[in-house]
Amino acid sequence: MKRHKNGNKQYFTRMGTRKKVHAFVRVKPTDDFAHEMIRYGDDKRSIDIHLKKDIRRGVVNNQQIDWSFKLDGVLHDASQDLVYETVAKDVVSQALNGYNGTIMCYGQTGAGKTYTMTGATENYKHRGILPRALQQVFRMIEERPTHAITVRVSYLEIYNESLFDLLSTLPYVGPSVTPMTIVENPQGVFIKGLSVHLTSQEEDAFSLLFEGETNRIIASHTMNKNSSRSHCIFTIYLEAHSRTLSEEKYITSKINLVDLAGSERLGKSGSEGRVLKEATYINKSLSFLEQAIIALGDQKRDHIPFRQCKLTHALKDSLGGNCNMVLVTNIYGEAAQLEETLSSLRFASRMKLVTTEPAINEKYDAERMVKNLEKELALLKQELAIHDSLTNRTFVTYEAMDEIQIAEINSQVRRYLEGTLDEIDIINLRQIKEVFNQFRVVLSQQEQEVESTLRRKYTLIDRNDFAAISAVQKAGLVDVDGHLVGEPEGQNFGLGVAPFSTKPGKKAKSKKTFKEPLRPDTPPSKPVAFEEFKNERGSEINRIFKENKSILNERRKRASETTQRINAIKREIDVTKEALDFQKSLREKQGEYENKGLMIIDEEEFLLILKLKDLKKQYRSEYQDLRDLRAEIQYCQHLVDQCRHRLLMEFDIWYNESFVIPEDMQMALKPGGSIRPGMVPVNRIVSLGEDDQDKFSQLQQRVLPEGPDSISFYNAKVKTEQKNHDHHRALWNEGINVCEVHSRSSTN
């Protein structure tokens, strides 16, 4: 069974049969294990609970004392490696094939949920499911060179029925202005406002994980010194494109790794105040989760109460959706916690009744789809060519015109305008469109040539610009009659302003030669150095930049003038329309006259109609000119931006080479040296002799007990701890400064 969506929306390919949720139980190691009350099956897939009868209930006692739970596996005294191999490895592997996956840890507070999911971040060997899943994802990506796979992650916390982004503390994210909300669409459920981060390597993913872990809310009570006070969902988003196949579809998937807060009995945990309020929210949300699980396990239920709390709403896709679902129930092995253990095992049994329907998430790649359509179009053109050859229409072509054909049409249009060509032969519709296009090109070129010729010979000043006329008169560039001083052209004089270098009695200055300046003791400020750079080494780029900017300003001025003319024409059109409507209403009141079915109008109305027609024609012409000017402005702006970027980049290279690079490296940077100027980053040149970082990396690979595989894990951990240390130091310094201010104010 398949469900398709058009456009860029995804569609699902069903596997054919539904599957049940896998439920595992992990028992927390203890020296006081209740062997008489808790027993495991020989196949390690069942667990039996036996309670002693309460003699206080009397002789007639119908109390249930035996329970048996069938599960997918019981993990007792299991290492973190065995837990991951049993629980999560297949789910992560299927995710790279396009199947969504969810792994959830559930159980009593202090039973080991966070240890199972995250592990001990201080020790690589004791890492949990989450960091191992990240490692497996990147290992499998390396083993699939035929696919381009991108990895993104997010970290959500649900605390007291409020949503929080655990990665919002990153400097490039920042806190959200609007609160996060859960949104549903045809593609599923997503959190609006939750930041999603691209990770290209394993160490970056670990850094994000550790960053989120430092922001989690924990508290202490009698049952657990580091009790998680919130539900957390770490999501890994995968997107895989084939490098070899030309199919336009690609696959996406996500892995939800859910660490639920532990249920707790308030009498045992001794929670008070804020911790008591947190426990109330936790127990309430877990109760709603259990209600949703019971409803999913009942095949007769039509409505599933997902929206009772944020936890079930956020996990709607995972609970009974199109994903591989695995539950890890963490329990105590002690007799004192047997009642809570029974409650957790009942939840696991109910979860096993829930069925999911895993599906491959496929999407269409628009770019590849276009390429496939282009191939199909080429085949259709070939078939059309065969048809034309059979009907003796071999001279007709349907291909896009190349530069040679366009140049030939341009030549025909020019000869037609000059009168040397009587008519242009028409072959197909594409050629007709190109002929009209070349008419426009020729007209535009002629206008530009005329304008360029005028600008070479004259200084163009708007006659209505009295300020400009007054300025040039004061400068002595024009006489009283407005005639300009001549500029030498060959043996004669033309109109224009004579440059200073060509005036009699002045010797022409030779071109500047850039001498290598002496290096100052302290480098100048960048604004001062930038002015020097523009006059010397960057003078040519600066000249081009100024010319392009001048052209851009001139085009903008023309566009502004054209816009004013268009607005004036529009106002005149509106006035003419009002006058024409008045004439029509007047004619209707006085009575209309017809002659042979034609309406007779007076001369004034006729003249208004002609005027309106002429105004509309002017409006269309001016508007087309404005569109052309806007296209030129956009192109000129692009050139100006390119020149500005080139100027700044060349300045940075020149500044670093002139003032930053050490003296002993200058010889290597000179012509004929071993280093080409501008090609080596300055920070690399400064540290060419420093190899401490390389030595440290090699030392890491030799000394780390877990080998090279643990380097990314420890590097990310060190970076996170260093960041937290710097943050605490900044807060400490801020506190000291505040204390100093208070002491000074009190002294004063």
XYZ file of C-alpha atoms in Angstrom, residues 107-407:
301
model
C 10.888 3.531 34.681
C 10.980 4.566 38.285
C 13.170 7.449 39.382
C 16.738 6.353 40.019
C 16.327 3.078 38.090
C 18.988 3.971 35.487
C 17.091 5.540 32.555
C 19.532 8.401 31.947
C 22.489 6.057 32.399
C 20.999 3.728 29.786
C 20.234 6.544 27.330
C 23.180 8.919 27.813
C 25.593 6.998 30.001
C 28.468 8.494 31.946
C 29.846 11.314 29.814
C 33.053 11.305 31.893
C 33.974 7.799 30.714
C 33.990 6.712 27.086
C 33.475 3.039 27.962
C 30.296 3.799 29.916
C 28.659 5.935 27.222
C 24.999 5.152 26.600
C 22.662 4.539 23.672
C 22.633 8.144 22.445
C 26.395 8.699 21.867
C 26.739 5.171 20.469
C 23.913 5.872 18.017
C 25.724 9.012 16.816
C 28.907 6.998 16.327
C 27.088 4.271 14.402
C 25.443 6.842 12.124
C 28.760 8.404 11.108
C 30.462 4.979 10.770
C 27.706 3.804 8.409
C 27.943 7.039 6.405
C 31.658 6.319 5.820
C 30.708 2.827 4.616
C 28.256 4.225 2.043
C 30.306 6.281 -0.428
C 27.559 5.864 -3.035
C 25.239 8.133 -1.018
C 25.488 11.760 0.080
C 24.025 11.739 3.601
C 23.460 14.824 5.747
C 22.956 14.665 9.527
C 21.087 17.208 11.659
C 20.227 17.080 15.362
C 17.908 18.802 17.837
C 17.453 18.534 21.612
C 14.020 19.199 23.193
C 13.175 19.381 26.894
C 9.626 19.188 28.324
C 9.679 20.687 31.815
C 6.472 21.317 33.781
C 4.430 21.121 30.546
C 6.614 23.766 28.847
C 8.874 23.247 25.819
C 12.551 24.308 25.950
C 15.373 24.129 23.397
C 18.437 22.704 25.155
C 20.679 24.034 22.345
C 19.422 27.621 22.523
C 22.481 28.584 24.602
C 24.722 28.307 21.544
C 25.931 31.772 20.462
C 24.536 31.477 16.924
C 21.065 30.380 18.104
C 19.995 32.535 21.039
C 16.747 32.355 22.975
C 13.499 32.264 21.020
C 11.294 35.367 21.187
C 8.073 33.378 20.795
C 7.332 30.234 22.827
C 7.767 26.905 21.056
C 4.629 25.095 19.944
C 3.763 21.631 18.628
C 2.442 21.785 15.064
C 0.866 19.056 12.942
C 0.864 18.913 9.152
C 0.414 16.159 6.529
C 4.090 15.204 6.956
C 3.729 14.631 10.706
C 4.386 16.437 13.972
C 7.182 18.976 14.432
C 8.168 21.568 17.058
C 7.912 25.132 15.781
C 10.809 27.202 17.128
C 13.109 24.248 17.899
C 16.607 24.771 16.457
C 17.981 22.027 14.188
C 21.780 21.891 13.724
C 23.768 20.487 10.793
C 26.651 18.235 11.887
C 29.278 17.119 9.416
C 31.428 15.075 11.783
C 31.168 12.971 14.897
C 32.903 15.444 17.215
C 30.429 18.230 16.343
C 27.511 15.938 17.191
C 29.066 15.066 20.567
C 29.602 18.767 21.300
C 25.901 19.437 20.707
C 24.968 16.476 22.913
C 27.175 17.653 25.795
C 25.940 21.220 25.368
C 22.354 20.037 25.796
C 23.236 17.799 28.751
C 24.688 20.751 30.676
C 21.375 22.603 30.263
C 19.110 19.803 31.565
C 17.244 20.371 34.814
C 18.109 17.950 37.637
C 17.377 17.833 41.369
C 18.188 15.675 44.380
C 15.887 13.606 46.605
C 16.157 10.477 48.723
C 15.738 8.138 45.744
C 18.252 9.797 43.396
C 20.944 12.439 43.901
C 20.822 13.485 40.213
C 17.190 13.006 39.281
C 16.103 14.264 35.856
C 13.193 16.642 36.323
C 12.125 16.774 32.694
C 11.476 14.622 29.640
C 14.131 14.997 26.931
C 13.977 14.059 23.253
C 17.216 14.033 21.220
C 16.398 13.707 17.507
C 18.774 12.729 14.691
C 17.542 13.749 11.209
C 19.002 11.910 8.191
C 18.725 12.719 4.484
C 20.325 10.425 1.867
C 20.812 11.161 -1.859
C 22.204 8.558 -4.236
C 25.426 9.552 -6.006
C 25.077 6.876 -8.697
C 21.390 6.515 -9.554
C 19.618 9.205 -11.543
C 16.341 8.750 -9.685
C 14.791 11.976 -8.485
C 13.584 10.518 -5.209
C 15.641 10.448 -2.013
C 15.007 9.147 1.486
C 14.710 10.910 4.836
C 14.361 9.551 8.353
C 14.662 10.564 11.975
C 15.643 8.800 15.200
C 13.947 9.945 18.407
C 15.935 9.071 21.540
C 13.615 9.710 24.494
C 14.780 9.914 28.109
C 11.647 10.139 30.248
C 11.678 11.585 33.733
C 11.149 8.903 36.376
C 7.861 8.237 38.087
C 8.109 8.563 41.848
C 6.010 7.987 44.949
C 6.060 11.205 46.922
C 6.097 9.318 50.231
C 9.349 7.571 49.326
C 11.145 10.407 47.550
C 10.336 12.977 50.251
C 9.987 15.743 47.634
C 9.095 19.252 48.819
C 8.591 22.705 47.326
C 9.749 23.038 43.719
C 10.772 19.367 43.508
C 7.256 18.388 44.649
C 5.707 20.523 41.900
C 8.031 18.964 39.314
C 7.138 15.452 40.515
C 3.429 16.269 40.172
C 3.894 17.339 36.520
C 6.067 14.275 35.808
C 3.571 11.783 37.257
C 0.703 13.514 35.458
C 2.386 13.372 32.036
C 3.427 9.720 32.549
C -0.184 8.908 33.488
C -1.375 10.487 30.227
C 1.309 8.526 28.362
C -0.011 5.292 29.866
C -3.571 6.226 28.852
C -2.432 6.788 25.270
C -0.632 3.413 25.277
C -3.766 1.632 26.577
C -5.864 3.271 23.839
C -3.341 2.290 21.151
C -3.375 -1.322 22.358
C -7.190 -1.476 22.118
C -8.066 -2.206 18.479
C -11.669 -1.040 19.047
C -10.680 2.491 20.078
C -11.092 5.149 17.394
C -9.795 8.147 19.337
C -6.310 8.252 20.859
C -5.833 11.019 23.467
C -2.507 12.341 22.196
C -3.214 15.988 23.038
C -3.732 15.562 26.767
C -0.126 16.635 27.428
C 2.927 17.937 25.567
C 4.788 14.618 25.904
C 2.210 12.447 24.097
C 1.567 15.167 21.514
C 5.283 15.484 20.664
C 5.602 11.670 20.416
C 2.465 11.177 18.296
C 4.510 10.001 15.288
C 6.502 7.579 17.445
C 3.629 6.005 19.365
C 1.898 3.774 16.850
C 3.178 5.709 13.845
C 5.319 4.759 10.856
C 8.470 3.936 12.796
C 10.441 1.177 14.500
C 9.630 1.551 18.210
C 11.700 0.123 21.087
C 10.981 0.536 24.808
C 13.592 -0.007 27.529
C 11.978 -0.333 30.956
C 14.394 0.256 33.821
C 13.490 -1.412 37.140
C 14.988 -2.033 40.597
C 15.874 -5.550 41.714
C 15.252 -4.839 45.393
C 12.265 -6.041 47.423
C 11.569 -2.561 48.789
C 10.794 -1.249 45.295
C 8.722 -4.229 44.128
C 5.448 -2.305 43.896
C 6.938 0.291 41.507
C 8.685 -2.529 39.593
C 5.298 -4.207 39.013
C 3.870 -0.904 37.739
C 6.776 -0.473 35.279
C 6.435 -4.069 34.009
C 2.685 -3.566 33.448
C 3.523 -0.525 31.316
C 5.998 -2.588 29.258
C 3.348 -5.305 28.730
C 0.838 -2.726 27.513
C 3.431 -1.240 25.182
C 3.944 -4.656 23.561
C 0.282 -4.590 22.478
C 0.878 -1.445 20.416
C 1.558 -2.017 16.712
C 3.394 0.269 14.301
C 3.638 0.336 10.535
C 7.196 1.263 9.545
C 7.497 2.950 6.169
C 10.293 4.288 3.994
C 10.149 8.089 3.833
C 10.760 9.057 0.223
C 10.833 12.536 -1.302
C 11.373 13.885 -4.771
C 14.486 15.849 -5.680
C 13.293 18.739 -7.873
C 16.691 19.164 -9.572
C 16.918 15.527 -10.636
C 13.302 15.590 -11.726
C 14.121 18.476 -14.066
C 17.047 16.511 -15.535
C 14.816 13.512 -16.202
C 12.231 15.752 -17.856
C 14.974 17.242 -20.017
C 15.948 13.740 -21.164
C 12.332 12.965 -21.981
C 12.059 16.244 -23.885
C 15.128 15.335 -25.949
C 13.541 11.993 -26.897
C 10.326 13.739 -27.934
C 12.330 16.153 -30.086
C 14.009 13.211 -31.797
C 10.640 11.633 -32.533
C 9.397 14.965 -33.903
C 12.467 15.230 -36.138
C 11.744 11.759 -37.548
C 8.153 12.814 -38.241
C 9.334 15.995 -40.043
C 11.758 14.006 -42.199
C 8.940 11.674 -43.263
C 6.777 14.679 -44.255
C 9.640 16.481 -46.093
C 9.958 19.228 -43.433
C 13.656 18.637 -42.764
C 14.485 22.373 -42.796
C 12.464 22.959 -39.607
C 14.398 22.901 -36.349
C 13.039 22.895 -32.791
C 16.290 23.307 -30.912
C 17.129 26.478 -29.030
C 19.114 28.849 -31.216
C 22.847 28.954 -30.694
C 25.049 32.034 -30.793
C 25.812 31.672 -34.499
C 22.113 31.554 -35.453
C 21.313 34.528 -33.203
C 24.193 36.479 -34.741
